[in-house]
mmCIF file of C-alpha atoms in Angstrom:
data_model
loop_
_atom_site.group_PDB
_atom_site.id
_atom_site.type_symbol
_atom_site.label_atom_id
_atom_site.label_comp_id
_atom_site.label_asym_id
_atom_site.label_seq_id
_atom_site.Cartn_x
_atom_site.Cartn_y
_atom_site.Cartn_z
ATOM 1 C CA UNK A 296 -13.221 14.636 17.785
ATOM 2 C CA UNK A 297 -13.076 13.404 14.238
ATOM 3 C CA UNK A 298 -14.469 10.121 15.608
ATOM 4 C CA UNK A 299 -17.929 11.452 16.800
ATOM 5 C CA UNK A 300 -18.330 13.863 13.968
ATOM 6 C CA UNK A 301 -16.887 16.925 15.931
ATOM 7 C CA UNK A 302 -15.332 18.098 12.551
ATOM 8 C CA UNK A 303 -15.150 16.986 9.503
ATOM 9 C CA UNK A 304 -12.382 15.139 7.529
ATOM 10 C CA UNK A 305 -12.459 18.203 5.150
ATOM 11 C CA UNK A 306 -11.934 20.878 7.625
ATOM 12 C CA UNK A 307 -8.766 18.195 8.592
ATOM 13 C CA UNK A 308 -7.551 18.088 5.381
ATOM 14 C CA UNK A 309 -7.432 21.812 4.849
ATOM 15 C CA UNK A 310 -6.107 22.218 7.763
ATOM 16 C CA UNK A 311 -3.373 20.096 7.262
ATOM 17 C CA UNK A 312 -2.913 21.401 3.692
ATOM 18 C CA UNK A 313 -2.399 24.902 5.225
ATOM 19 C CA UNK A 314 0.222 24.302 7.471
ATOM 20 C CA UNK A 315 2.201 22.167 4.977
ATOM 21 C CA UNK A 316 2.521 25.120 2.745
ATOM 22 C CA UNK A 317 3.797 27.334 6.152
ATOM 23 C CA UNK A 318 6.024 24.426 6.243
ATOM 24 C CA UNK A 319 4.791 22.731 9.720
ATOM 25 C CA UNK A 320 6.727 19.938 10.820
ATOM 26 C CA UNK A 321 4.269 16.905 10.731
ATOM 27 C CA UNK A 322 1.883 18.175 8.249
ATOM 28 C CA UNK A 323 2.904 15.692 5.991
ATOM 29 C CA UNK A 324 2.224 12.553 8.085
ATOM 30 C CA UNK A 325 -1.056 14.244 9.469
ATOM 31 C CA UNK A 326 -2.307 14.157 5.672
ATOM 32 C CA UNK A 327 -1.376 10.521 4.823
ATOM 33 C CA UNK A 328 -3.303 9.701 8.229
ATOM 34 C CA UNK A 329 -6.306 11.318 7.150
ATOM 35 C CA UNK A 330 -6.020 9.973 3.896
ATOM 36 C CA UNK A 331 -5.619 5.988 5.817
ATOM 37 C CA UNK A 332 -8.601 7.067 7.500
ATOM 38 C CA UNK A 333 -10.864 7.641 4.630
ATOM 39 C CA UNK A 334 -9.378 4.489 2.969
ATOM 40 C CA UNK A 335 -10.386 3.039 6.011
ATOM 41 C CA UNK A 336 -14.132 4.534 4.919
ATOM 42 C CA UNK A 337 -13.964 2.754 1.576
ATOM 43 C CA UNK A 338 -13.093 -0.373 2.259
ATOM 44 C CA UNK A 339 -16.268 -0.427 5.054
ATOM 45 C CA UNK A 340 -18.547 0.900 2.777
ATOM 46 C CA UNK A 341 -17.402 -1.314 -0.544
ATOM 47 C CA UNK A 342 -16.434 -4.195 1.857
ATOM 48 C CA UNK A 343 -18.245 -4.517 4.868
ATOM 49 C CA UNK A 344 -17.198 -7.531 5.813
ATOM 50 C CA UNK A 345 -13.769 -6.239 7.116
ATOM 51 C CA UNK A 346 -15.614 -5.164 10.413
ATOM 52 C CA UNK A 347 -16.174 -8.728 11.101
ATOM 53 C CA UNK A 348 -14.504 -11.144 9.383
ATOM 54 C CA UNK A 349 -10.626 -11.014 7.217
ATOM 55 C CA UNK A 350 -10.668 -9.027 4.758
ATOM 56 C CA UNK A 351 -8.863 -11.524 2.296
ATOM 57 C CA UNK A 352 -10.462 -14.978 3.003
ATOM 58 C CA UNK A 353 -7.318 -17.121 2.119
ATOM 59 C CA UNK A 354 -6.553 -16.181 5.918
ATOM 60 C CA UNK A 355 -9.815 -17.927 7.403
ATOM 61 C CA UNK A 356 -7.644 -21.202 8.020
ATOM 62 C CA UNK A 357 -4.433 -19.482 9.855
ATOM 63 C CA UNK A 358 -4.616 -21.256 13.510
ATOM 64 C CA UNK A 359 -5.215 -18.027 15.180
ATOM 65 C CA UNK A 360 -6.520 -18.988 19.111
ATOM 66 C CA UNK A 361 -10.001 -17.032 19.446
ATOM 67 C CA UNK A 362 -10.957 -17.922 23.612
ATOM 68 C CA UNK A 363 -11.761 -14.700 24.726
ATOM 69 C CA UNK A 364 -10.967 -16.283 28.068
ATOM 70 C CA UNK A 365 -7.521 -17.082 27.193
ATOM 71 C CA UNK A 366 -4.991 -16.393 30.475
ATOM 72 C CA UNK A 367 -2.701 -14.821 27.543
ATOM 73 C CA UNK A 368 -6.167 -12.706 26.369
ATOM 74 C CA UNK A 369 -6.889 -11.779 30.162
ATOM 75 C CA UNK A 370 -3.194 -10.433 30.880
ATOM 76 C CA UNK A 371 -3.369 -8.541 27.431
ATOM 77 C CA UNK A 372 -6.132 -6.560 28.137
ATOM 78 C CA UNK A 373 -5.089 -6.362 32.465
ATOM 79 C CA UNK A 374 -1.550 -5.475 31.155
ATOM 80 C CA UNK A 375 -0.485 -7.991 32.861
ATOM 81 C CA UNK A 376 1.902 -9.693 30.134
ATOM 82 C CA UNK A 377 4.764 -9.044 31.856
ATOM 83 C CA UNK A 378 5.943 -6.979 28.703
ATOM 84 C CA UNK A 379 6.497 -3.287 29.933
ATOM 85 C CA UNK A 380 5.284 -1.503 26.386
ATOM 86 C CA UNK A 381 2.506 -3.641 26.002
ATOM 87 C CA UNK A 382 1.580 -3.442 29.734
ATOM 88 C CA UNK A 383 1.858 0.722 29.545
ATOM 89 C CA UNK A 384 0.082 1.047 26.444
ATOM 90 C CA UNK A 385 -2.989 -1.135 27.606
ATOM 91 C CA UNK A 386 -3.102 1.069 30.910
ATOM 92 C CA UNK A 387 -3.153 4.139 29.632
ATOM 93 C CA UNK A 388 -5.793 2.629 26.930
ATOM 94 C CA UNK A 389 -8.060 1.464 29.964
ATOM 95 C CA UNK A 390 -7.563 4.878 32.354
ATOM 96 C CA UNK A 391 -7.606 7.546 29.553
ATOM 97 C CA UNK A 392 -9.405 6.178 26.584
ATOM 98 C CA UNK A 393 -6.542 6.735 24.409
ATOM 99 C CA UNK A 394 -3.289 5.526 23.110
ATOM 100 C CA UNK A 395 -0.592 6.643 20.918
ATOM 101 C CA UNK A 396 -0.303 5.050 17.294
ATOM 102 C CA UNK A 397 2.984 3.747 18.116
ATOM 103 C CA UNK A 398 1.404 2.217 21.117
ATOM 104 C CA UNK A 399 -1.531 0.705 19.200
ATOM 105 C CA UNK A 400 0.636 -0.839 16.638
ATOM 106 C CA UNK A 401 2.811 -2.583 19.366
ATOM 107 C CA UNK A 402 -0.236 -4.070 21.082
ATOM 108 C CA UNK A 403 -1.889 -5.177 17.973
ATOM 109 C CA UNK A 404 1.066 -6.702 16.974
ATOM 110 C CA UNK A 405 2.421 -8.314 20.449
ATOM 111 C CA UNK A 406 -1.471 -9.985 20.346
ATOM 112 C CA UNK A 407 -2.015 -11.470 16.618
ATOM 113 C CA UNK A 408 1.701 -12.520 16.438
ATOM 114 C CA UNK A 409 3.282 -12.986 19.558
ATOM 115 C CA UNK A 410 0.512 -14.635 21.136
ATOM 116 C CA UNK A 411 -1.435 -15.983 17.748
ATOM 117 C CA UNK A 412 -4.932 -14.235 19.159
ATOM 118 C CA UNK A 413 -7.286 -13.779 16.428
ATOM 119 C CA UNK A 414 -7.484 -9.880 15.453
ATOM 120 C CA UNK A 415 -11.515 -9.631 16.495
ATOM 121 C CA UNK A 416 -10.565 -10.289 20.153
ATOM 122 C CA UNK A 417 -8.295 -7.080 19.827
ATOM 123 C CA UNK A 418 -10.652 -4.883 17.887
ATOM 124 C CA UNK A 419 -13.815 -5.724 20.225
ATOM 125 C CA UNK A 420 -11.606 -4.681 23.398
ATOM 126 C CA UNK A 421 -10.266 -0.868 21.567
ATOM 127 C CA UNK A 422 -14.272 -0.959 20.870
ATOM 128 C CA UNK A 423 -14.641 -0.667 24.630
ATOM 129 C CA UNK A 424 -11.805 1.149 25.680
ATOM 130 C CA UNK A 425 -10.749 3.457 23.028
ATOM 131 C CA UNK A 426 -12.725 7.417 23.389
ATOM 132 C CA UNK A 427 -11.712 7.781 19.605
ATOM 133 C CA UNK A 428 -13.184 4.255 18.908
ATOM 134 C CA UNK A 429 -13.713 4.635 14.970
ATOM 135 C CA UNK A 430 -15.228 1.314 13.259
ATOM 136 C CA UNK A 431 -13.342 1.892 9.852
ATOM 137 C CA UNK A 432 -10.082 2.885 11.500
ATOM 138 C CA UNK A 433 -10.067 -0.170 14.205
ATOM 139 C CA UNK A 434 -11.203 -2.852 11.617
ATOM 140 C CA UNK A 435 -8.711 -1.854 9.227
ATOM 141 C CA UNK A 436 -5.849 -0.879 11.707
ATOM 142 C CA UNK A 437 -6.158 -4.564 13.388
ATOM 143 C CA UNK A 438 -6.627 -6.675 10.012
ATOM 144 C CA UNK A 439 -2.991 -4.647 9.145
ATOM 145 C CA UNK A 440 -1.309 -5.450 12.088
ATOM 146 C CA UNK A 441 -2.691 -9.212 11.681
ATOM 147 C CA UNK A 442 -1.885 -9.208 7.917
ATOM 148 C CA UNK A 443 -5.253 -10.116 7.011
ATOM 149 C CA UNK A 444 -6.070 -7.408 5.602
ATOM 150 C CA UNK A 445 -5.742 -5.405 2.273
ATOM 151 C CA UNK A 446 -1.879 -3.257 2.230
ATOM 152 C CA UNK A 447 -1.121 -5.188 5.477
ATOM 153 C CA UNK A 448 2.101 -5.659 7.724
ATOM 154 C CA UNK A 449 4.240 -8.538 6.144
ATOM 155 C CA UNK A 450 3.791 -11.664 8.285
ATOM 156 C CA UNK A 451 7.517 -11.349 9.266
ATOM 157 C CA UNK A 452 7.263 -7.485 10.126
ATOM 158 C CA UNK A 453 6.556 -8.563 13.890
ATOM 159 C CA UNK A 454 7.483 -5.564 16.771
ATOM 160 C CA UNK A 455 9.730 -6.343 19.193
ATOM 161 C CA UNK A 456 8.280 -4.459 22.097
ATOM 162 C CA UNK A 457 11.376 -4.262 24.232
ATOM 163 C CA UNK A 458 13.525 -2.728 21.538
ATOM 164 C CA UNK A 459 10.627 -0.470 20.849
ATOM 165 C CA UNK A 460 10.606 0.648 23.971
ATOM 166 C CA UNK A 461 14.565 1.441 24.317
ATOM 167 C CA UNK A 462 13.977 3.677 21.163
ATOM 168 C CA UNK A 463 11.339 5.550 22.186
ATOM 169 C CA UNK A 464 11.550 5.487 26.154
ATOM 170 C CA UNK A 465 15.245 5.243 27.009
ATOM 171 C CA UNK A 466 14.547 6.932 30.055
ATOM 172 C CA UNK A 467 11.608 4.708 31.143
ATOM 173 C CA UNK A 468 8.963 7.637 31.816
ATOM 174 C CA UNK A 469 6.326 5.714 29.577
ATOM 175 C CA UNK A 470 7.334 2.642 31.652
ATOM 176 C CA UNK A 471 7.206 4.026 35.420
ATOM 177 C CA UNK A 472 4.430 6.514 34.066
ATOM 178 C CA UNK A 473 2.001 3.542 34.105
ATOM 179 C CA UNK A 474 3.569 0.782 35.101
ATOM 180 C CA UNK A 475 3.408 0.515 39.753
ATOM 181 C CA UNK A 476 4.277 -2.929 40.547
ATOM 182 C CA UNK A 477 8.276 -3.005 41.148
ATOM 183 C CA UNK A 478 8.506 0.595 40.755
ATOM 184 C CA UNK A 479 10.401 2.138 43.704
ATOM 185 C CA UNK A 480 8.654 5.519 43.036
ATOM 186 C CA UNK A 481 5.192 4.651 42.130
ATOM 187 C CA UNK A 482 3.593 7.722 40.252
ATOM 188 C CA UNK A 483 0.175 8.922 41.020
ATOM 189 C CA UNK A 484 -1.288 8.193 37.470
ATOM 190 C CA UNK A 485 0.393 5.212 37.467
ATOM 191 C CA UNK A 486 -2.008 4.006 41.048
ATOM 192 C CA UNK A 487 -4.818 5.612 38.941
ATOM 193 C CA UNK A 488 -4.799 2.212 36.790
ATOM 194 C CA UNK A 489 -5.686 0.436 39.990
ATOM 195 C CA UNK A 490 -8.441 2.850 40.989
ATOM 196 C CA UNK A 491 -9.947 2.567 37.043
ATOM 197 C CA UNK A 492 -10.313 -1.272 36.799
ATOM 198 C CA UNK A 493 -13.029 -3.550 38.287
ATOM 199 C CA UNK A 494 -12.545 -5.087 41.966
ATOM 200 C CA UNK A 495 -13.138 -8.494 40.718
ATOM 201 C CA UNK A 496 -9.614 -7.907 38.521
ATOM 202 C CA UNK A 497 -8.387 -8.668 42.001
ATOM 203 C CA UNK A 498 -5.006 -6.351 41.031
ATOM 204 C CA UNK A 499 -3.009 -4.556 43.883
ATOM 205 C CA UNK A 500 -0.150 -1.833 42.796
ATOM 206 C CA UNK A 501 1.632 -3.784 45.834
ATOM 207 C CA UNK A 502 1.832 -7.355 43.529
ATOM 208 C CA UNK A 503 5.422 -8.579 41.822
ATOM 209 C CA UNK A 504 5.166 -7.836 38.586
ATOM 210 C CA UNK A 505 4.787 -10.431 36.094
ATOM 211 C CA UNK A 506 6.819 -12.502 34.265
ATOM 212 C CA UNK A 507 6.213 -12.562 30.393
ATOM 213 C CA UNK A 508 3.158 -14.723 29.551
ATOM 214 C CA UNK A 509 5.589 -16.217 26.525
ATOM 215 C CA UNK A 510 8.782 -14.270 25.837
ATOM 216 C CA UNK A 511 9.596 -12.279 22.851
ATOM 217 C CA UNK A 512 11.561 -14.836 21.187
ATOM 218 C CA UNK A 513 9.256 -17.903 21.818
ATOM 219 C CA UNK A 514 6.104 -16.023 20.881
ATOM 220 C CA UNK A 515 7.926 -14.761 17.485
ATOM 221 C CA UNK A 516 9.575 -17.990 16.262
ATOM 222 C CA UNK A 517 6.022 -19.361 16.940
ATOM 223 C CA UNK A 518 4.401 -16.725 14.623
ATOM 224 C CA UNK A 519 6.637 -16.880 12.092
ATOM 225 C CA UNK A 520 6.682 -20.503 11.532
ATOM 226 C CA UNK A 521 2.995 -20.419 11.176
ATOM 227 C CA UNK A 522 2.870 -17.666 8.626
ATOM 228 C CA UNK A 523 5.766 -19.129 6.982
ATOM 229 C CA UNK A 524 3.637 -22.259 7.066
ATOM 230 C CA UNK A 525 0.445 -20.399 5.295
ATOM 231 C CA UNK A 526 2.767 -18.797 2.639
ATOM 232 C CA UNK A 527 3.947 -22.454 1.577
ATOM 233 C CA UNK A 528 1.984 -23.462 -1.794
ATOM 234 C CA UNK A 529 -0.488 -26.504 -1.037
#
């Protein structure tokens, strides 16, 4: 695990390097990701303050909502939003420790935009959840997604999780993989959610399955208005 120190980014790198010049499909992206993640090492060490706080400060008036108790916080992290990507990703996030890229850039994205949480709320729950928590890689990966930080996501680059999911799923395995309530055959790993989280959650596989906590549409126009608000000169 590059995370705890398992290996090293060098042995990575040449690694990577070696198979690019057998011609490995994917050899290519793995290098540019190792090469975000040691970006990710310079901004912490020349910029600390991206850990905790934006990264560019013109951002520390955007009317991002930061109640950790939030309903719209509290389905996000029970995937619970009623938004079957989102609500897969977050599952397999809190039974496995991990989560695809694709996956992490959706629920970063569905959270800072769609429902205008501050990025911090995000990046403390990945601390807790995530096997391959890296500080460096999570700060920077949420302030992009947020558009906080430096090289970030435009403010009107905003996921549509639905459409992300027809590309990617069109059979709905990710969906039913993970996803119980509604399901007519519910998988085993998808019950294994249910065994994972705390009693107190008070979730049943046997409950109707939410509607969206604010739909696609609502929770977009909303975003963009307010960055399209911030980008106005004073």
């Amino acid at each position: 695990n590059l995370a705890l120190g398992e290996i090293s980014p060098h042995q990575c790198w040449h690694a990577g390097f070696a198979a690019l010049r057998r011609g490995s499909r994917g050899a290519e992206t793995f290098l540019k990701e190792v090469v975000w993640r040691e970006f990710a090492y310079h901004l912490m060490f020349h910029t600390p303050h991206i850990l905790t706080h934006n990264w560019r400060e013109d951002w520390n008036t955007f009317p991002w909502q930061t109640d950790e108790n939030h309903p719209h916080v509290i389905a996000w992290k029970q995937g619970r939003t009623g938004i079957a990507f989102v609500d897969a990703a977050m599952r397999e996030m809190y039974v496995t420790g991990r989560m695809h890229n694709r996956g992490r850039m959706i629920v970063a994205s569905y959270l800072t935009k769609h429902l205008m949480t501050h990025w911090s709320i995000g990046q403390r729950w990945f601390d807790d959840c995530l096997v391959d928590w890296d500080p460096a890689a999570n700060a920077m990966g949420w302030q992009w997604a947020a558009g906080s930080g430096p090289d970030a996501a435009p403010y009107f680059r905003i996921f549509n999780p639905d459409t992300q999911l027809d590309k990617f799923d069109p059979r709905g395995l990710y969906k039913s993989r993970w996803i119980a309530e509604g399901s007519p055959r519910i998988t085993d790993t998808a019950l294994s959610y249910f065994d994972a989280i705390p009693r107190s959650w008070g979730l049943s596989p046997k409950d109707r399955y939410p509607a969206p906590v604010v739909t696609l549409k609502d929770g977009r126009d909303r975003a963009l208005h307010a960055y399209s608000e911030r980008e106005r000169p004073s």
